[in-house]
Amino acid sequence: MEPQELRIEEGDIRALIERLVTSGTPQTLDALTEWYIGIVIQRTGAGE
Amino acid sequence: MAVLSVIEWRGTEEEQQTARTVYELMAASGRFRADDAPLRQSLKSLETFFSSQPSMQLASNAGDLASLIERSLSANGHVFAREEGDGGPYFVTTKRGIAPVAEDAAARNLHSFRSRLFEGAREPTEEDLKAIRGVARDIPEIIMTVPEPVHAVFPDPISDPFEPAIFEPEPDVEPVVEPAPAPAVVVDRRVLVAGAVVDLGADPNSIVENHGAQFREVLGRYLDEDFRFVQFGGEYYVEDRLERLSKGQLRDIKDYITERNEPLTDEELISDALRRPLQNADYNLWRFTINYRLSREKKDFRFVGTAQDRLWATTSLPPIGQSFRKVSELAQDYRYLTDPELSDEESVTPASGVDASGRLEMRHVLTWYESENGVLPVGRSAQLLMPDPLMDDQSVVVLRVQDPQNYATYLAELRLGGGNRGTYIAGLEELFQNTLVPGAIFSLVQGANSNEFTIEYERQPAQESRLLQWDARRERWFFGPVVYECPVDSSYLLTEERVGQLNGRKRASDADRRRPEVLLQAAFELVGERGGDGSITALIDDLMPVMNIDRPFSRAYVQSIIESAQYPQFTLEDPSIGLAAYRAQ
């Protein structure tokens, strides 16, 4: 089966915002990308 | 074993040895007990022990062994007390080697912690237990009642898994064949991210390493469109959580920059204009806040810094430096830099020095135009040295240029071109007029930060020459003595010997300045060699210093004018040495 295009879920963005606010300091796109990958992996893994 | 020395053993030598051995055994077995605690062993156990120890050599047969032990211990009655029990006689002693007295032991127990703890104790009643558990009052019936299920969760009774199943054959029903266990389902966690297939089941670190760029692209695009996020200088935060600057705070910042009359860093604005200590834990957030908020106030503020050196100016702050020409004229004059074919390749090399790793330097010969206006052209090669603007709409980057030989630092501006405007550095006129002369050879060296530079040249013994100067009051050229200590390119040095004809002349008019062929013709007439046929010949290298008095030209630009069919009065006679000729039409 062909893989589906990754959709950015609202829940992922909410988790990203929560983590950004918790950190209390602005972050680069690289740092946010690493966080986002972790969030997506956790979400897709939790569904198994 | 020090106790042993004070025990007086009695009986024959064999009996003494046996008694001592029994005492040592019992003392060893009770080594963790109190000194006066009774240590008890049965005669039978002792006999078993001795019989398994041939090395003892106490007696030749078992019958003699039991009587020997009994006789030995009885002979030492001051050490061992004898008790009768179910399993035969017992011998009791203490670690002190004194036979305990039964009455004394019972009396000691009366004062032990155990006896005192349970003194007067009784078995608790049912009521006592309820009181202990805190349920002395009766529990309301309704709480204890188990509600009836509204509907059966499981339609069939569930067998107890721990009860062995009873097999009841049903002849009319075919035996149900248990389906084979389903093979483990392999979940496909592959997704398509910016055209790349990414397996989210792989190691997270390898995903970041191999596909971080794709995720970055997708996420960056999303965040730029999501109004909840704000971005400044490549960093993101949540808009809702940023402090807002009041009108009063914005006015304070604006007034402070105006008062200092130069661009200021975000740190200075936080600490001096807003009076917030830089040591606070929320410093990074405040730095981001002030940069982001000021970037939204485009009417009053403009960003003129870099990623490392975040500088802010007000829109009313005048440009750095006071050049002879207007800012718009300078940008127009450097228009040729936007054409790659007309821009010269500057000499850009790795910088030398101990701490110059990775830095570049540009060697340059200063022209009259550059010296008078405090500018430097930024061609294709020089772009390599220049800092990148942080904002998309940024037109100026403030530079810090050091002159270490004179212990001075100057602010300058990198004015970014676009359209028909060339890129150049401005604001260096004070540095040039204090240190260098037109024709000086110097290097512009990159500093530690991207907007920091150093002007370097080899100091020479002081020289004096009569050089070209402009009398602004009389609006005439004149030659006056100038002392300089910098190395010079003699072909660019506008001395009285070379261009003395300019003495007392006026500048080229604005109309002539706009016509490069007129300036080139004047340059031929000034430094060229007149031939017999009325032509004037000159090397392009000799024309360059004169061409660069009223307007900047690159060598490629001058050569393109000479070779252009639009100007047939100019010809390139010998391209190998750059010899050109001008013939009046």
XYZ file of C-alpha atoms in Angstrom:
633
model
C 0.000 0.000 0.000
C 1.284 3.398 -0.899
C 2.188 5.553 2.117
C -0.101 8.476 2.819
C 1.035 12.090 2.860
C 1.758 13.260 6.421
C -0.997 15.546 7.665
C -0.205 17.967 10.439
C -2.804 17.237 13.094
C -4.187 19.921 15.376
C -3.376 17.688 18.352
C 0.292 17.603 17.311
C 0.408 21.376 17.071
C -1.265 21.736 20.452
C 1.351 19.414 21.941
C 4.051 21.475 20.247
C 2.637 24.716 21.666
C 2.438 23.200 25.128
C 6.044 22.113 24.969
C 7.178 25.474 23.601
C 5.417 27.357 26.378
C 6.776 24.962 28.990
C 10.301 25.571 27.759
C 9.760 29.289 28.345
C 12.173 30.335 25.629
C 11.888 30.791 21.859
C 13.085 27.847 19.802
C 14.577 27.432 16.357
C 12.774 25.551 13.627
C 15.323 22.738 13.970
C 14.440 22.264 17.639
C 10.712 22.429 16.914
C 11.142 19.898 14.099
C 12.812 17.425 16.448
C 9.996 17.885 18.961
C 7.406 17.513 16.245
C 8.944 14.266 14.955
C 8.847 12.916 18.520
C 5.194 13.915 18.872
C 4.220 12.262 15.577
C 6.115 9.077 16.416
C 4.402 8.935 19.797
C 0.977 9.499 18.280
C 1.283 6.917 15.536
C 2.928 4.428 17.898
C 0.176 4.807 20.497
C -2.432 3.725 17.971
C -0.921 0.279 17.512
C 37.157 -15.903 74.088
C 38.547 -13.836 76.922
C 35.715 -15.275 78.992
C 37.208 -18.728 78.698
C 40.271 -17.809 80.644
C 38.260 -17.126 83.780
C 36.261 -20.312 83.637
C 37.623 -22.939 85.900
C 37.110 -26.309 84.290
C 36.694 -29.328 86.529
C 37.033 -33.116 86.144
C 39.645 -35.217 84.430
C 41.639 -33.802 81.587
C 39.348 -35.500 79.056
C 36.232 -34.196 80.826
C 37.643 -30.669 80.950
C 38.413 -30.750 77.246
C 34.933 -32.047 76.431
C 33.240 -29.417 78.597
C 35.369 -26.636 77.063
C 34.515 -27.808 73.527
C 30.758 -27.889 74.320
C 30.985 -24.401 75.821
C 32.798 -23.064 72.763
C 30.187 -24.615 70.468
C 27.266 -23.161 72.385
C 28.933 -19.735 72.740
C 29.593 -19.688 69.001
C 26.003 -20.634 68.181
C 24.752 -17.831 70.430
C 27.249 -15.165 69.382
C 24.487 -12.710 68.450
C 22.591 -13.148 71.696
C 22.932 -11.343 74.992
C 25.712 -12.321 77.350
C 23.244 -13.675 79.915
C 20.807 -15.223 77.464
C 20.412 -18.971 78.028
C 22.056 -21.148 75.361
C 20.514 -24.602 75.224
C 21.613 -27.856 73.569
C 20.298 -31.393 73.962
C 22.592 -34.208 74.921
C 21.544 -36.002 71.785
C 22.613 -33.111 69.546
C 25.959 -32.896 71.271
C 26.503 -36.591 70.855
C 25.683 -36.348 67.151
C 28.156 -33.544 66.774
C 30.991 -35.320 68.544
C 30.414 -38.538 66.692
C 30.904 -36.687 63.380
C 34.193 -35.194 64.532
C 36.783 -38.016 64.537
C 39.494 -35.529 65.204
C 38.068 -35.037 68.648
C 39.180 -38.509 69.675
C 37.125 -38.330 72.796
C 36.121 -41.902 73.058
C 36.316 -45.092 71.076
C 32.573 -45.843 70.837
C 29.259 -44.058 70.786
C 27.972 -45.353 74.095
C 31.006 -44.073 75.909
C 30.643 -40.757 74.057
C 27.183 -39.942 75.491
C 28.221 -40.818 79.003
C 31.459 -38.878 78.636
C 29.567 -35.710 77.570
C 27.021 -36.087 80.340
C 29.714 -36.746 82.897
C 31.858 -33.858 81.749
C 29.059 -31.312 81.763
C 27.696 -32.526 85.059
C 31.182 -32.224 86.585
C 31.112 -28.525 85.500
C 27.730 -27.722 86.993
C 28.851 -24.123 87.652
C 28.938 -23.678 83.825
C 26.172 -25.960 82.563
C 22.736 -26.418 84.080
C 20.850 -29.570 83.300
C 17.204 -29.572 82.217
C 14.948 -32.459 81.374
C 12.903 -32.193 78.224
C 10.900 -34.330 75.807
C 13.966 -35.218 73.783
C 16.098 -36.210 76.769
C 18.384 -34.118 78.926
C 19.357 -30.561 77.894
C 22.334 -28.578 78.999
C 22.050 -24.811 79.372
C 24.778 -22.206 79.723
C 25.395 -18.518 78.888
C 28.093 -16.696 76.979
C 29.512 -15.600 80.300
C 30.128 -19.282 81.210
C 27.738 -19.178 84.133
C 24.871 -21.668 84.364
C 21.598 -19.724 84.333
C 19.242 -20.154 87.238
C 15.699 -20.955 86.180
C 14.083 -18.573 88.645
C 16.333 -15.720 87.625
C 15.546 -16.205 83.940
C 11.824 -16.102 84.582
C 12.241 -13.012 86.710
C 14.272 -11.287 83.942
C 11.567 -11.973 81.395
C 9.070 -10.108 83.581
C 10.976 -6.900 82.963
C 11.600 -7.463 79.270
C 10.052 -5.207 76.636
C 7.839 -8.032 75.479
C 6.295 -8.551 78.903
C 5.815 -4.827 79.448
C 4.265 -4.330 75.991
C 1.573 -6.906 76.555
C 0.997 -6.186 80.231
C -2.741 -5.996 80.755
C -3.376 -6.781 77.099
C -6.513 -8.609 76.035
C -7.939 -9.983 72.848
C -9.870 -7.176 71.007
C -13.601 -7.644 70.639
C -15.561 -7.178 67.396
C -16.549 -3.660 68.489
C -12.927 -2.844 69.267
C -11.884 -3.947 65.770
C -14.596 -1.770 64.154
C -13.377 1.213 66.155
C -9.804 0.523 65.045
C -10.889 0.377 61.388
C -12.931 3.593 61.695
C -16.214 1.915 60.821
C -17.713 1.891 64.262
C -20.941 3.341 62.938
C -23.086 1.124 60.794
C -22.566 1.621 57.072
C -25.759 2.732 55.284
C -27.391 -0.081 53.470
C -27.523 1.794 50.178
C -23.758 2.065 49.980
C -23.251 -1.555 50.576
C -25.893 -2.628 48.103
C -24.495 -3.866 44.828
C -26.591 -2.319 42.038
C -28.224 -4.583 39.542
C -26.704 -4.263 36.054
C -28.976 -2.421 33.609
C -28.129 -4.873 30.891
C -25.980 -7.879 30.751
C -22.506 -6.952 29.794
C -21.741 -10.517 28.864
C -24.713 -12.435 27.510
C -23.274 -15.766 28.537
C -21.869 -16.590 31.908
C -18.122 -16.438 31.909
C -16.426 -19.547 33.114
C -13.924 -19.264 35.855
C -10.553 -19.503 34.169
C -9.095 -21.251 37.215
C -11.796 -23.926 37.276
C -11.111 -26.929 35.076
C -13.476 -26.943 32.154
C -16.043 -29.719 32.036
C -16.264 -31.252 28.645
C -19.865 -32.046 27.671
C -20.100 -33.599 24.251
C -22.985 -32.380 22.120
C -23.605 -35.048 19.499
C -25.967 -32.907 17.390
C -23.609 -30.016 17.018
C -20.498 -30.282 14.995
C -17.411 -29.565 17.023
C -16.304 -26.027 16.588
C -12.887 -25.884 15.074
C -10.799 -23.301 16.882
C -9.384 -20.848 14.334
C -5.643 -20.820 14.062
C -4.107 -17.869 15.874
C -3.879 -14.892 13.538
C -0.365 -13.984 12.517
C 1.023 -10.843 14.176
C -0.218 -7.804 12.272
C 2.617 -5.696 10.906
C 1.464 -2.068 11.046
C 2.652 0.014 8.143
C 3.872 3.287 9.701
C 5.310 4.753 6.542
C 4.248 8.271 5.629
C 5.102 10.612 2.813
C 6.841 13.778 4.002
C 7.682 16.389 1.362
C 8.087 13.661 -1.248
C 10.201 11.352 0.924
C 8.935 8.055 2.358
C 9.574 7.996 6.104
C 9.097 4.941 8.306
C 7.921 6.269 11.654
C 8.705 2.906 13.227
C 12.419 3.449 12.701
C 14.831 4.841 15.267
C 13.822 8.472 16.038
C 17.416 9.670 15.826
C 17.820 8.218 12.342
C 14.513 9.827 11.297
C 15.768 13.220 12.481
C 19.095 12.676 10.770
C 17.795 11.348 7.457
C 14.456 13.122 7.069
C 14.737 16.135 9.374
C 14.962 18.443 6.355
C 11.645 17.182 4.944
C 9.867 17.524 8.292
C 11.450 20.958 8.695
C 10.084 22.062 5.336
C 6.558 20.856 6.061
C 6.485 22.180 9.631
C 8.072 25.517 8.721
C 5.453 26.094 6.049
C 2.699 25.273 8.514
C 4.056 27.433 11.348
C 4.460 30.442 9.062
C 0.750 30.260 8.271
C -0.455 29.468 11.784
C -1.310 32.759 13.520
C -0.622 31.258 16.938
C 3.104 31.190 16.232
C 5.325 34.213 15.783
C 8.781 34.177 14.341
C 11.803 36.435 14.541
C 15.304 35.690 13.409
C 14.652 32.004 12.836
C 13.136 31.489 16.302
C 9.512 30.747 17.089
C 7.280 31.329 20.063
C 3.600 31.451 20.930
C 2.122 34.891 20.231
C -0.391 34.638 23.034
C 2.362 34.192 25.629
C 4.463 37.191 24.604
C 4.435 40.379 26.639
C 2.910 43.357 24.864
C 4.749 46.664 24.759
C 2.616 49.612 25.769
C 2.610 52.858 23.801
C 4.633 54.384 26.610
C 7.280 51.675 26.362
C 7.509 52.066 22.590
C 7.882 55.829 23.055
C 10.646 55.281 25.630
C 12.540 53.065 23.184
C 12.156 55.543 20.353
C 13.268 58.474 22.499
C 16.277 56.553 23.766
C 17.494 55.687 20.253
C 16.967 59.292 19.155
C 18.889 60.536 22.186
C 21.840 58.231 21.516
C 21.615 59.094 17.794
C 22.827 55.691 16.637
C 21.405 52.200 16.219
C 21.228 50.270 19.514
C 21.233 46.590 20.352
C 18.180 44.822 21.729
C 20.102 44.274 24.975
C 20.629 48.003 25.392
C 16.961 48.643 24.753
C 15.911 46.053 27.350
C 18.310 47.205 30.052
C 18.456 50.973 29.404
C 15.210 51.960 27.709
C 12.913 49.489 29.492
C 15.093 49.166 32.618
C 14.834 45.399 32.907
C 17.823 43.513 34.349
C 19.513 41.258 31.822
C 20.141 38.573 34.460
C 16.469 37.649 34.776
C 15.486 34.110 33.886
C 13.107 35.403 31.215
C 15.837 37.340 29.401
C 15.651 35.210 26.244
C 11.893 35.614 26.098
C 12.147 39.374 26.599
C 14.807 39.621 23.918
C 12.542 37.766 21.527
C 9.573 39.905 22.609
C 11.251 43.242 22.000
C 12.614 42.161 18.628
C 9.299 40.777 17.484
C 7.222 43.696 18.765
C 9.531 46.315 17.221
C 9.496 44.436 13.913
C 5.727 44.972 13.863
C 6.136 48.737 14.330
C 7.443 49.438 10.852
C 6.295 53.028 10.970
C 8.699 53.901 13.768
C 11.442 51.280 13.843
C 13.690 49.497 11.373
C 15.957 46.548 11.973
C 19.557 47.158 10.920
C 21.373 44.253 12.609
C 22.296 40.633 12.051
C 21.420 37.356 13.733
C 24.206 37.856 16.295
C 24.051 41.645 16.624
C 20.403 42.701 16.723
C 20.422 46.438 16.167
C 17.445 48.761 15.970
C 17.140 52.254 14.547
C 14.192 54.578 14.280
C 12.900 55.492 10.865
C 13.779 59.119 11.621
C 17.422 58.354 12.490
C 19.709 59.830 9.780
C 21.949 57.422 7.854
C 25.412 56.843 9.243
C 28.040 59.161 7.790
C 27.812 62.404 5.857
C 28.765 61.594 2.291
C 29.367 64.238 -0.361
C 26.777 62.670 -2.596
C 23.198 61.934 -1.580
C 22.245 58.375 -0.596
C 20.081 58.006 -3.701
C 22.937 59.239 -5.915
C 25.369 56.771 -4.393
C 23.012 53.866 -5.040
C 22.544 55.022 -8.622
C 26.284 55.441 -9.115
C 26.840 51.852 -8.039
C 24.147 50.596 -10.380
C 26.821 48.917 -12.537
C 27.445 46.446 -9.687
C 24.114 44.809 -10.469
C 25.476 43.759 -13.887
C 27.866 40.831 -13.394
C 29.698 41.676 -16.614
C 30.519 45.194 -15.435
C 31.578 44.288 -11.896
C 35.264 43.647 -11.175
C 36.385 40.640 -9.200
C 37.869 41.973 -5.969
C 40.864 40.230 -4.456
C 39.294 38.110 -1.713
C 41.574 35.676 0.151
C 41.559 33.819 3.482
C 42.659 36.171 6.232
C 46.074 35.647 7.779
C 46.760 35.764 11.508
C 46.464 33.580 14.587
C 42.716 33.909 15.133
C 41.697 34.337 11.502
C 40.545 30.773 10.883
C 37.794 30.715 8.298
C 37.713 34.491 7.876
C 38.201 36.327 4.613
C 39.873 39.558 3.698
C 39.488 41.815 0.694
C 42.400 43.839 -0.653
C 41.399 47.151 -2.133
C 42.861 50.363 -3.551
C 40.959 53.420 -2.406
C 39.681 55.780 -5.108
C 38.958 59.493 -4.857
C 35.195 58.892 -5.063
C 35.312 56.286 -2.270
C 37.461 58.488 -0.066
C 35.283 61.571 -0.491
C 32.002 59.714 0.100
C 33.254 57.144 2.623
C 31.983 54.255 0.536
C 33.235 50.901 -0.709
C 31.658 48.926 -3.546
C 30.450 45.419 -2.770
C 30.793 43.328 -5.886
C 30.294 39.630 -6.325
C 33.473 38.602 -4.492
C 33.065 41.154 -1.713
C 29.581 39.746 -1.061
C 31.322 36.701 0.419
C 32.565 38.842 3.299
C 29.320 40.610 3.980
C 26.708 39.564 6.578
C 23.357 38.279 5.471
C 20.356 40.428 6.390
C 18.103 38.840 8.995
C 14.815 40.269 7.718
C 13.359 39.841 4.264
C 12.659 43.553 3.881
C 15.915 44.704 5.459
C 17.805 47.301 3.374
C 20.644 48.223 5.752
C 23.007 46.197 7.938
C 25.062 48.204 10.399
C 28.736 47.229 10.445
C 31.332 47.804 13.141
C 34.672 48.620 11.530
C 37.772 48.715 13.696
C 40.943 50.648 12.945
C 43.317 48.936 15.373
C 46.278 51.082 14.388
C 44.455 54.153 15.613
C 42.456 52.429 18.383
C 39.192 53.560 16.828
C 35.904 51.865 15.962
C 33.461 53.241 13.421
C 29.866 52.392 12.629
C 29.164 51.925 8.936
C 26.231 50.756 6.861
C 26.023 47.969 4.372
C 23.362 49.335 2.049
C 21.818 46.429 0.247
C 21.020 46.928 -3.385
C 18.159 45.704 -5.454
C 16.603 46.614 -8.750
C 18.894 49.238 -10.274
C 20.722 50.023 -7.025
C 24.114 48.548 -6.270
C 25.246 47.235 -2.892
C 27.915 49.252 -1.096
C 29.301 50.139 2.309
C 28.799 53.714 3.481
C 29.799 55.777 6.496
C 33.571 55.327 6.299
C 34.500 58.892 5.317
C 35.850 59.765 8.780
C 37.954 56.592 8.826
C 39.295 57.230 5.322
C 40.045 60.880 5.931
C 41.773 60.177 9.269
C 43.852 57.241 8.109
C 44.070 56.779 4.353
C 44.463 58.784 1.156
C 43.029 58.129 -2.320
C 45.328 55.464 -3.789
C 45.928 53.757 -0.411
C 46.218 49.983 -0.372
C 44.410 48.350 2.537
C 42.536 45.199 3.498
C 39.051 44.825 4.885
C 39.197 41.777 7.186
C 36.233 39.877 8.625
C 35.902 39.992 12.412
C 34.516 37.618 15.010
C 30.899 38.497 14.235
C 29.489 38.667 10.757
C 29.058 42.452 10.944
C 32.492 43.167 12.416
C 35.427 44.171 10.225
C 38.941 45.477 10.615
C 40.790 47.883 8.332
C 44.380 46.708 8.032
C 47.381 48.217 6.269
C 51.110 48.202 6.769
C 52.191 51.432 8.343
C 54.861 53.142 6.255
C 57.303 55.912 7.047
C 55.489 59.227 6.766
C 55.431 60.624 3.210
C 54.265 63.998 1.945
C 52.783 64.626 -1.498
C 50.771 67.386 -3.107
C 47.504 65.586 -3.743
C 44.222 66.544 -5.389
C 41.733 68.193 -3.040
C 38.379 69.886 -3.396
C 37.801 73.405 -2.182
C 34.110 73.361 -1.307
C 33.977 77.146 -0.741
C 35.463 78.126 -4.107
C 34.163 74.962 -5.780
C 37.491 74.377 -7.456
C 40.097 71.631 -7.474
C 43.431 72.410 -5.929
C 46.560 70.565 -4.858
C 47.757 70.688 -1.294
C 50.353 68.876 0.806
C 49.142 65.682 2.460
C 51.161 63.519 4.897
C 50.290 59.840 4.921
C 51.709 56.668 6.462
C 49.817 54.033 4.493
C 51.074 52.082 1.474
C 49.798 53.493 -1.832
C 49.335 52.360 -5.424
C 51.218 55.131 -7.230
C 48.999 54.797 -10.327
C 45.964 55.717 -8.185
C 47.688 58.538 -6.328
C 46.321 61.786 -7.828
C 49.424 63.922 -7.502
C 50.029 67.328 -8.991
C 52.602 65.784 -11.323
C 50.056 63.434 -12.872
C 46.795 65.411 -12.960
C 48.031 68.958 -12.369
C 45.733 70.210 -15.141
C 42.809 69.829 -12.759
C 44.116 72.650 -10.603
C 41.538 75.456 -10.508
C 38.972 73.505 -12.562
C 35.402 72.817 -11.603
C 33.877 69.408 -11.060
C 31.989 67.670 -13.795
C 28.432 68.912 -13.936
C 25.583 66.638 -12.925
C 24.632 66.298 -16.600
C 28.171 65.211 -17.492
C 28.256 62.829 -14.528
C 25.336 60.959 -15.998
C 27.198 60.475 -19.309
C 30.101 58.026 -18.876
C 31.502 58.758 -22.367
C 31.975 62.421 -21.398
C 33.872 61.447 -18.261
C 35.955 58.978 -20.263
C 36.798 61.615 -22.861
C 37.887 63.996 -20.063
C 40.051 61.228 -18.592
C 41.778 60.640 -21.963
C 42.451 64.340 -22.271
C 43.830 64.453 -18.739
C 46.212 61.465 -18.652
C 46.430 60.293 -22.304
C 49.265 60.682 -24.768
C 48.481 62.694 -27.877
C 49.407 61.099 -31.169
C 50.270 62.752 -34.462
C 46.880 61.833 -35.995
C 44.964 63.702 -33.313
C 44.212 60.558 -31.304
C 44.832 60.253 -27.592
C 46.025 56.908 -26.280
C 46.094 55.737 -22.684
C 46.220 52.545 -20.663
C 42.920 51.680 -19.018
C 44.801 51.315 -15.723
C 45.890 54.970 -16.040
C 42.367 56.112 -16.883
C 40.824 54.391 -13.846
C 41.941 56.784 -11.067
C 40.694 59.797 -12.998
C 37.465 58.109 -14.024
C 36.795 57.414 -10.320
C 36.836 61.042 -9.204
C 33.240 62.060 -9.804
C 31.643 58.709 -10.262
C 32.648 55.096 -9.530
C 33.662 52.854 -12.414
C 35.004 49.343 -12.515
C 37.733 48.414 -14.988
C 35.299 46.128 -16.786
C 32.832 49.015 -17.043
C 35.412 51.364 -18.573
C 36.518 48.682 -21.035
C 32.888 48.018 -22.015
C 32.454 51.725 -22.857
C 35.619 51.690 -24.978
C 34.489 48.573 -26.848
C 30.886 49.651 -27.238
C 29.692 50.362 -30.779
C 27.590 53.125 -29.260
C 30.788 55.114 -28.697
C 32.918 54.790 -31.869
C 35.251 57.541 -30.661
C 36.846 54.981 -28.336
C 38.814 51.954 -29.525
C 40.743 49.245 -27.785
C 44.116 49.260 -29.505
C 45.893 46.477 -27.664
C 43.734 44.282 -25.436
C 46.774 42.432 -24.038
C 47.995 45.515 -22.194
C 44.696 47.397 -22.075
C 45.791 50.185 -24.423
C 42.880 52.321 -25.614
C 42.517 55.317 -27.895
C 40.161 58.265 -28.235
C 39.625 60.062 -31.510
C 37.482 63.149 -31.613
C 34.535 62.654 -33.999
